[in-house]
CSV table of C-alpha atoms in Angstrom, one decimal:
chain,number,residue,atom,x,y,z
A,28,MET,CA,-23.0,4.9,0.4
A,29,HIS,CA,-19.1,4.6,1.8
A,30,PRO,CA,-16.9,7.2,1.9
A,31,ILE,CA,-14.5,8.6,-1.1
A,32,GLY,CA,-11.0,7.1,-1.0
A,33,LEU,CA,-8.5,9.2,-2.3
A,34,ASP,CA,-5.1,7.6,-3.4
A,35,VAL,CA,-2.2,10.5,-4.1
A,36,GLY,CA,0.0,8.6,-6.3
A,37,GLN,CA,4.0,10.5,-8.0
A,38,ARG,CA,1.8,11.5,-11.1
A,39,SER,CA,-1.7,11.3,-10.3
A,40,VAL,CA,-4.7,11.0,-8.0
A,41,ARG,CA,-7.5,8.6,-8.0
A,42,LEU,CA,-10.7,8.8,-6.2
A,43,ALA,CA,-13.0,6.0,-5.6
A,44,GLN,CA,-16.5,5.8,-3.7
A,45,CYS,CA,-18.4,2.0,-3.1
A,46,ALA,CA,-21.1,1.3,-1.4
A,47,THR,CA,-22.1,-2.0,0.1
A,48,ARG,CA,-25.5,-4.1,-2.4
A,49,GLY,CA,-27.0,-7.5,-0.9
A,50,GLY,CA,-23.4,-7.6,1.1
A,51,ARG,CA,-21.1,-7.4,-1.7
A,52,LEU,CA,-19.3,-4.3,-2.7
A,53,ARG,CA,-19.6,-2.3,-5.8
A,54,LEU,CA,-17.9,0.8,-6.7
A,55,MET,CA,-20.2,4.1,-7.5
A,56,ALA,CA,-17.9,6.5,-9.5
A,57,ALA,CA,-14.0,6.7,-10.2
A,58,ALA,CA,-12.3,9.5,-11.4
A,59,SER,CA,-8.7,9.9,-11.8
A,60,ALA,CA,-6.6,13.9,-12.5
A,61,PRO,CA,-2.8,14.2,-13.4
A,62,LEU,CA,-1.0,15.6,-10.4
A,63,ALA,CA,1.8,18.1,-11.3
A,64,ASP,CA,3.2,18.0,-7.7
A,65,ALA,CA,2.3,18.3,-4.4
A,66,ALA,CA,1.4,21.9,-4.5
A,67,ALA,CA,-1.2,21.1,-7.0
A,68,LEU,CA,-3.3,18.1,-4.5
A,69,GLY,CA,-6.0,20.3,-4.3
A,70,ASP,CA,-6.6,21.3,-7.8
A,71,ALA,CA,-6.1,17.7,-8.9
A,72,VAL,CA,-9.0,16.6,-6.4
A,73,ARG,CA,-11.2,19.3,-7.3
A,74,ASP,CA,-11.0,18.3,-11.0
A,75,ALA,CA,-11.4,14.8,-10.5
A,76,MET,CA,-14.4,15.1,-8.0
A,77,GLY,CA,-16.1,17.3,-11.1
A,78,ARG,CA,-15.8,14.6,-13.1
A,79,GLY,CA,-16.5,11.4,-10.9
A,80,GLY,CA,-20.4,11.8,-10.5
A,81,PHE,CA,-19.5,11.4,-6.6
A,82,SER,CA,-21.9,11.6,-3.7
A,83,GLY,CA,-21.7,13.7,-0.5
A,84,ARG,CA,-18.0,15.4,0.6
A,85,ARG,CA,-16.6,12.7,3.3
A,86,VAL,CA,-13.1,11.3,2.2
A,87,VAL,CA,-10.1,9.1,3.7
A,88,SER,CA,-7.2,10.0,2.3
A,89,ALA,CA,-3.5,8.7,2.6
A,90,LEU,CA,-0.4,10.4,2.4
A,91,PRO,CA,2.0,9.8,-1.0
A,92,SER,CA,4.3,7.0,0.0
A,93,SER,CA,7.0,9.6,-0.8
A,94,ALA,CA,5.9,11.5,2.2
A,95,VAL,CA,6.0,8.3,4.4
A,96,GLN,CA,8.5,6.8,6.2
A,97,CYS,CA,8.4,3.1,7.6
A,98,LYS,CA,10.5,0.7,10.0
A,99,ASN,CA,10.0,-2.3,11.7
A,100,LEU,CA,9.7,-2.0,16.1
A,101,ARG,CA,10.2,-4.4,18.6
A,102,LEU,CA,9.0,-3.0,22.0
A,103,PRO,CA,7.9,-4.6,25.2
A,104,VAL,CA,4.9,-5.6,25.6
A,105,MET,CA,3.0,-2.8,27.6
A,106,PRO,CA,-0.4,-0.9,28.3
A,107,ALA,CA,-1.9,1.0,25.0
A,108,ASP,CA,-1.2,4.2,26.3
A,109,GLU,CA,1.8,3.7,27.3
A,110,LEU,CA,2.7,2.2,23.7
A,111,ASP,CA,1.5,5.2,21.9
A,112,ARG,CA,3.8,7.3,24.0
A,113,ALA,CA,6.8,5.1,23.1
A,114,VAL,CA,5.9,4.7,19.5
A,115,GLN,CA,5.7,8.5,18.8
A,116,TRP,CA,8.9,8.8,21.1
A,117,GLU,CA,10.9,5.8,19.5
A,118,ALA,CA,9.6,7.5,16.0
A,119,ALA,CA,10.9,10.8,16.5
A,120,ASP,CA,14.2,9.6,17.6
A,121,ARG,CA,14.5,6.8,14.0
A,122,PHE,CA,13.0,9.4,11.7
A,123,ARG,CA,15.4,11.9,12.4
A,124,MET,CA,12.7,14.5,13.2
A,125,ALA,CA,12.5,17.4,15.3
A,126,GLU,CA,10.6,17.4,18.8
A,127,GLY,CA,7.0,17.6,17.8
A,128,GLN,CA,7.4,17.5,14.2
A,129,CYS,CA,7.0,13.6,13.8
A,130,VAL,CA,3.8,12.4,13.3
A,131,ALA,CA,3.5,8.7,13.2
A,132,THR,CA,1.1,5.5,13.6
A,133,TYR,CA,1.7,1.7,13.6
A,134,LEU,CA,0.0,-1.0,12.5
A,135,HIS,CA,0.4,-4.7,15.4
A,136,ALA,CA,2.4,-7.3,13.4
A,137,GLY,CA,2.3,-9.5,15.9
A,138,ARG,CA,4.1,-10.9,19.0
A,139,VAL,CA,7.8,-12.4,18.6
A,140,THR,CA,10.1,-14.0,20.9
A,141,GLN,CA,13.2,-12.6,21.6
A,142,GLY,CA,16.0,-14.3,23.6
A,143,SER,CA,13.8,-15.6,26.7
A,144,GLU,CA,11.5,-11.8,26.3
A,145,THR,CA,8.1,-11.4,24.3
A,146,ARG,CA,8.2,-7.9,22.1
A,147,GLN,CA,5.6,-6.9,19.8
A,148,GLU,CA,6.6,-6.1,16.4
A,149,LEU,CA,5.2,-2.9,15.1
A,150,ILE,CA,5.3,-1.4,11.5
A,151,VAL,CA,5.5,2.1,11.9
A,152,MET,CA,4.9,4.6,9.7
A,153,ALA,CA,6.1,8.6,10.3
A,154,ALA,CA,5.4,11.6,8.2
A,155,LYS,CA,6.7,15.5,9.4
A,156,ARG,CA,3.3,17.4,10.5
A,157,LEU,CA,3.9,20.0,8.1
A,158,ALA,CA,3.4,17.3,5.3
A,159,VAL,CA,0.3,16.3,7.5
A,160,GLU,CA,-0.8,20.0,7.9
A,161,ALA,CA,-0.3,21.1,4.2
A,162,HIS,CA,-2.3,17.7,3.2
A,163,VAL,CA,-5.2,18.6,5.4
A,164,ALA,CA,-5.4,22.2,3.8
A,165,ALA,CA,-5.2,20.9,0.4
A,166,LEU,CA,-8.4,18.7,1.1
A,167,GLY,CA,-10.6,20.9,3.1
A,168,GLY,CA,-9.9,23.8,0.7
A,169,ALA,CA,-10.9,21.2,-1.8
A,170,GLY,CA,-14.0,21.4,-0.2
A,171,LEU,CA,-13.7,17.7,1.3
A,172,ARG,CA,-14.6,16.7,4.9
A,173,LEU,CA,-11.8,14.6,5.9
A,174,ASP,CA,-12.8,11.4,7.8
A,175,ALA,CA,-9.7,10.3,8.7
A,176,ILE,CA,-5.8,9.8,7.0
A,177,ASP,CA,-5.2,6.5,6.7
A,178,ALA,CA,-2.2,4.6,5.5
A,179,VAL,CA,-1.6,2.6,2.0
A,180,PRO,CA,-0.8,-1.2,4.3
A,181,THR,CA,-4.0,-1.0,5.7
A,182,ALA,CA,-6.0,0.2,2.7
A,183,TRP,CA,-4.6,-3.2,1.1
A,184,GLY,CA,-4.7,-6.0,4.0
A,185,ARG,CA,-8.3,-4.3,4.1
A,186,LEU,CA,-8.9,-5.8,0.8
A,187,LEU,CA,-6.8,-9.0,1.0
A,188,ALA,CA,-8.4,-10.1,5.1
A,189,ALA,CA,-11.6,-9.4,3.3
A,190,ARG,CA,-11.2,-11.8,0.5
A,191,ALA,CA,-9.0,-14.3,3.1
A,192,ALA,CA,-12.3,-14.5,4.6
A,193,GLU,CA,-14.5,-15.5,1.9
A,194,ALA,CA,-12.8,-18.1,0.8
A,195,GLY,CA,-12.0,-19.6,4.2
A,196,ASP,CA,-7.9,-19.1,4.4
A,197,GLU,CA,-7.3,-16.6,6.9
A,198,ASP,CA,-4.7,-18.3,7.9
A,199,THR,CA,-2.3,-18.7,5.1
A,200,PRO,CA,0.1,-15.6,4.8
A,201,ARG,CA,0.0,-13.8,1.4
A,202,LEU,CA,2.2,-11.8,-0.6
A,203,LEU,CA,1.2,-8.8,-2.8
A,204,ILE,CA,3.3,-5.9,-4.4
A,205,ASP,CA,2.1,-3.0,-5.6
A,206,LEU,CA,4.9,-2.0,-8.2
A,207,GLY,CA,3.9,1.3,-9.0
A,208,ALA,CA,5.1,4.5,-10.6
A,209,SER,CA,8.2,5.4,-8.1
A,210,CYS,CA,8.6,2.7,-5.6
A,211,ALA,CA,7.1,-0.9,-5.0
A,212,GLN,CA,5.6,-1.9,-1.9
A,213,VAL,CA,5.7,-5.2,-0.4
A,214,LEU,CA,2.8,-6.8,1.9
A,215,VAL,CA,2.4,-10.0,3.4
A,216,VAL,CA,-1.5,-10.5,4.8
A,217,ALA,CA,-2.4,-13.0,7.3
A,218,GLU,CA,-4.5,-13.9,9.9
A,219,ARG,CA,-6.2,-10.7,9.0
A,220,SER,CA,-4.0,-8.3,9.5
A,221,VAL,CA,-0.9,-6.9,7.7
A,222,ARG,CA,2.3,-8.8,8.7
A,223,PHE,CA,4.9,-7.1,6.7
A,224,TYR,CA,5.7,-4.0,5.1
A,225,LYS,CA,8.5,-2.1,3.1
A,226,THR,CA,8.9,0.4,0.3
A,227,MET,CA,11.5,0.2,-2.1
A,228,GLU,CA,12.4,2.7,-4.7
A,229,ILE,CA,12.0,0.5,-7.8
A,230,GLY,CA,9.3,1.8,-9.5
A,231,GLY,CA,7.7,2.0,-12.9
A,232,GLY,CA,9.8,4.7,-13.7
A,233,THR,CA,13.0,2.8,-12.8
A,234,LEU,CA,12.5,0.0,-15.3
A,235,ASP,CA,11.2,2.8,-18.1
A,236,ALA,CA,14.2,4.9,-17.4
A,237,ALA,CA,16.4,1.9,-17.7
A,238,LEU,CA,14.5,1.2,-21.3
A,239,ALA,CA,14.6,4.5,-22.5
A,240,GLY,CA,18.5,4.9,-21.4
A,241,GLU,CA,19.4,1.2,-23.6
A,242,MET,CA,17.0,1.7,-26.0
A,243,ASN,CA,16.9,5.3,-27.3
A,244,LEU,CA,13.3,5.5,-26.4
A,245,THR,CA,11.4,8.3,-25.1
A,246,LEU,CA,9.9,7.3,-21.5
A,247,GLU,CA,6.7,6.5,-23.1
A,248,ALA,CA,7.4,4.3,-25.1
A,249,ALA,CA,9.1,2.9,-23.2
A,250,ALA,CA,6.4,2.8,-20.9
A,251,THR,CA,3.8,1.0,-23.9
A,252,LEU,CA,7.1,-1.6,-24.9
A,253,ARG,CA,7.2,-2.4,-20.9
A,254,HIS,CA,3.3,-3.0,-20.9
A,255,GLY,CA,3.4,-5.4,-24.0
A,256,LEU,CA,6.2,-7.9,-22.3
A,257,THR,CA,4.4,-11.2,-21.7
A,258,SER,CA,5.8,-14.4,-19.7
A,259,SER,CA,6.1,-16.4,-22.9
A,260,ASP,CA,9.7,-15.9,-24.5
A,261,ALA,CA,9.0,-18.3,-27.6
A,262,ASP,CA,7.7,-15.7,-30.4
A,263,ASP,CA,9.6,-12.5,-28.9
A,264,GLU,CA,10.5,-10.3,-31.6
A,265,PRO,CA,14.3,-8.4,-31.6
A,266,GLU,CA,13.1,-5.6,-29.9
A,267,THR,CA,11.2,-7.5,-27.0
A,268,ALA,CA,14.0,-9.8,-26.7
A,269,ARG,CA,16.2,-6.7,-25.8
A,270,ALA,CA,13.6,-5.2,-23.5
A,271,LYS,CA,13.5,-8.0,-21.2
A,272,HIS,CA,17.3,-8.1,-21.4
A,273,VAL,CA,17.8,-4.9,-20.3
A,274,LEU,CA,15.2,-4.9,-17.4
A,275,ALA,CA,16.9,-8.0,-15.9
A,276,ARG,CA,18.8,-6.0,-13.9
A,277,PRO,CA,16.3,-3.6,-12.4
A,278,LEU,CA,14.1,-6.7,-11.5
A,279,GLY,CA,16.5,-8.7,-9.7
A,280,GLU,CA,17.9,-5.9,-8.0
A,281,LEU,CA,14.2,-5.6,-7.3
A,282,ALA,CA,13.7,-9.9,-6.9
A,283,ARG,CA,16.4,-9.8,-4.2
A,284,GLU,CA,15.0,-7.3,-2.1
A,285,ILE,CA,11.7,-9.4,-1.8
A,286,GLY,CA,13.9,-12.0,-0.8
A,287,LEU,CA,15.0,-10.5,2.0
A,288,CYS,CA,11.9,-9.4,2.9
A,289,LEU,CA,10.7,-13.2,3.0
A,290,ARG,CA,13.9,-14.2,4.8
A,291,TYR,CA,13.0,-11.7,7.4
A,292,TYR,CA,9.3,-12.3,7.7
A,293,GLY,CA,10.0,-16.0,8.0
A,294,VAL,CA,12.7,-15.8,10.9
A,295,THR,CA,10.2,-13.2,12.7
A,296,PHE,CA,7.2,-15.4,12.4
A,297,ARG,CA,9.4,-18.5,12.7
A,298,GLY,CA,8.6,-20.3,8.9
A,299,ALA,CA,5.5,-19.0,7.8
A,300,ARG,CA,6.0,-18.3,3.9
A,301,PRO,CA,3.9,-17.1,1.1
A,302,GLY,CA,2.3,-19.7,-0.6
A,303,SER,CA,1.3,-17.1,-3.5
A,304,GLY,CA,0.8,-13.3,-4.3
A,305,TRP,CA,-0.1,-10.9,-6.5
A,306,VAL,CA,1.5,-8.3,-8.7
A,307,VAL,CA,-0.4,-4.9,-9.0
A,308,GLY,CA,0.1,-1.5,-10.1
A,309,GLY,CA,0.5,0.6,-12.7
A,310,ALA,CA,3.8,-1.1,-13.6
A,311,ALA,CA,2.6,-4.6,-13.0
A,312,CYS,CA,2.4,-6.5,-16.3
A,313,PRO,CA,2.5,-10.8,-17.1
A,314,TRP,CA,6.2,-10.7,-17.8
A,315,THR,CA,7.0,-8.7,-14.8
A,316,ALA,CA,5.4,-11.1,-12.5
A,317,SER,CA,6.7,-13.9,-14.1
A,318,VAL,CA,10.3,-12.8,-13.7
A,319,LEU,CA,9.6,-11.9,-9.9
A,320,SER,CA,7.9,-15.1,-9.5
A,321,ASP,CA,11.2,-17.4,-10.3
A,322,ALA,CA,13.1,-15.3,-8.7
A,323,THR,CA,11.6,-15.1,-5.6
A,324,GLY,CA,10.4,-18.7,-5.5
A,325,VAL,CA,6.6,-17.5,-5.1
A,326,PRO,CA,4.2,-18.3,-7.8
A,327,LEU,CA,2.9,-15.1,-8.4
A,328,GLU,CA,0.5,-13.6,-10.6
A,329,ALA,CA,0.1,-9.6,-12.2
A,330,VAL,CA,-4.1,-9.8,-11.9
A,331,ASP,CA,-7.0,-7.1,-11.7
A,332,PRO,CA,-7.0,-6.8,-7.9
A,333,LEU,CA,-10.8,-5.5,-7.7
A,334,ALA,CA,-11.7,-8.3,-10.0
A,335,GLU,CA,-10.0,-11.1,-8.0
A,336,LEU,CA,-11.9,-9.1,-5.0
A,337,GLY,CA,-15.1,-9.7,-6.4
A,338,ILE,CA,-15.9,-5.4,-6.3
A,339,ALA,CA,-18.9,-4.8,-8.8
A,340,GLY,CA,-19.4,-2.1,-11.5
A,341,THR,CA,-16.0,-1.6,-12.0
A,342,GLU,CA,-15.8,-2.4,-15.5
A,343,SER,CA,-17.9,0.7,-16.6
A,344,LEU,CA,-15.7,3.0,-14.8
A,345,ILE,CA,-11.8,2.0,-14.8
A,346,PRO,CA,-10.3,0.8,-18.6
A,347,LYS,CA,-8.9,-2.3,-17.8
A,348,HIS,CA,-5.8,-1.4,-18.1
A,349,GLU,CA,-5.5,1.1,-15.2
A,350,ALA,CA,-7.6,-1.7,-12.8
A,351,GLY,CA,-4.3,-2.9,-11.1
A,352,SER,CA,-3.5,0.9,-9.7
A,353,TRP,CA,-7.6,1.8,-8.2
A,354,GLY,CA,-6.7,-0.8,-5.3
A,355,VAL,CA,-5.3,1.3,-2.5
A,356,ALA,CA,-8.5,4.0,-3.7
A,357,VAL,CA,-11.3,1.3,-2.7
A,358,GLY,CA,-9.8,0.5,0.2
A,359,LEU,CA,-9.7,3.6,1.6
A,360,SER,CA,-13.5,3.9,0.6
A,361,VAL,CA,-14.6,0.8,2.4
A,362,ARG,CA,-12.1,2.0,5.8
A,363,ASP,CA,-15.5,2.2,7.6
A,364,ARG,CA,-16.9,-1.4,6.9
A,365,ALA,CA,-15.9,-3.4,9.7
A,366,LEU,CA,-13.6,-6.4,9.5
A,367,PRO,CA,-12.7,-9.2,12.0
A,368,THR,CA,-9.5,-8.5,13.7
A,369,ARG,CA,-7.0,-10.8,15.6
A,370,VAL,CA,-5.2,-8.1,17.2
A,371,ASP,CA,-4.8,-8.9,21.1
A,372,PRO,CA,-6.8,-6.9,22.7
A,373,GLU,CA,-4.4,-6.1,25.4
A,374,GLU,CA,-2.0,-4.9,22.7
A,375,ALA,CA,-5.1,-2.5,20.8
A,376,GLY,CA,-4.4,1.1,20.9
A,377,ALA,CA,-4.3,4.2,18.4
A,378,GLY,CA,-2.3,2.2,16.0
A,379,ASP,CA,-5.3,0.1,15.1
A,380,ASP,CA,-7.0,3.1,13.2
A,381,SER,CA,-3.6,3.6,11.0
A,382,VAL,CA,-4.7,7.3,11.7
A,383,PHE,CA,-2.1,10.0,10.8
A,384,ALA,CA,-4.0,12.5,13.8
A,385,GLY,CA,-3.2,15.4,15.4
A,386,ALA,CA,-2.1,17.9,12.5
A,387,GLY,CA,-4.7,20.3,11.4
A,388,ALA,CA,-7.5,18.1,12.7
A,389,GLU,CA,-9.1,16.5,16.2
A,390,LYS,CA,-9.1,13.2,16.3
A,391,GLU,CA,-12.3,11.9,17.5
A,392,SER,CA,-13.5,8.2,17.5
A,393,GLY,CA,-10.2,7.1,16.3
A,394,VAL,CA,-10.6,9.0,13.2
A,395,ALA,CA,-8.6,12.3,12.3
A,396,ALA,CA,-12.2,14.5,11.4
C-alpha cells in the first residue's frame, strides 16, 4: 500500500491512497473535507481520515500553493552539494526572506546554453520556514506520520511521466493546465521530468466572481453556470451566451500568460513545443479547454486525469464531476513508486526529491520523516 497523499487546497483538503496491483495503480481510499483556513488544517485532515477507510498513518503532503513561491533560475553547472547551497542562498535573496527563514527545493528542468556557457535551468520553489513548521505540526497533531512534503508539479509530473512511458512517447512535451479555485498552474512535462512550471492568479474564483458581478448571481450559481458550459455555441441560450462573453476577458488574460510560458519554454529548449495537453482541476470544463486551446494554439482537452492515466477504482470513490481535482493527491500517494529519470547524475542532489525539508523534521534517506 502506498502512503496517503494529501492535497491542501484553498477551500478543502483531499486525501487519496493508492496500491499497486498486478503492476497497475488502483485507488483504494479517498476523502475530502472543507477547510476554513490554514489554522483548521489538522481538524480538516482528521475529519477526512475518519471517513476515508485509509490504511496506516503514513502521508506525503504538499504545501498549499498560496504558501509557495516559484521562480526559474539559471546557475552554472556545479557539484550537487555546491548547487544545494547556491539554491538556498539565491532563493532567500530572490524571494526576499530573512536569513534562516527560507526553505527551498528545486527541480532540474535541463541544461541550456547561455552565450558560450552551459547552465542549469532550475525550477526553484520556496516557502517560509514558519509555514512549513506549522504544516508539519498540524499533520503531527492529526496523528499522521509525515514521510515527505512534496511539491505539486512533481506530483503531476510523476503521473504524466508514467502515462508517457506506457504510451512509448516520453520525449514529446505535454502541457497541463491545472485550473483550481484560486490559481492556474501550468506545467510542461517531457523526457520523464517537469521542464516548466508556473502559477498564475487566475482560477475558478476569478471566473465565478466575474460572472456573479456581471450577471447578478451568487458565487454558487455562477459556478454551476460555468460548469455547464460546452464547446458548442449553436444552441446557446441567452444566459449561456452572455456567460461566455463575460468569461472571455479573464480567460483571454490567462491564455496570454500561458502563451508567454510556451514562448519561454520554446526559447529555452530551442523550439520544443507541446503538441497537446489537458485542462484539469475543479474549475475545468469543456468550453474553458476549447477557449484556451484556440488562444494558445495547443490542442487542449478537459479530462478526468485519473481515468486517462488508467488508475482503477476511482468510479466508486470519487464523484465524476470532481475527478479532475484529484490528480495531485494521487500523485503524492505514489511518490514512493520508483519511476525512471533522465536527470544528469552530475546534477543529482537534494532537489531531485522535491522535498521541503529541515523545518520541524529531520531529513533521512532523501525524505522528510
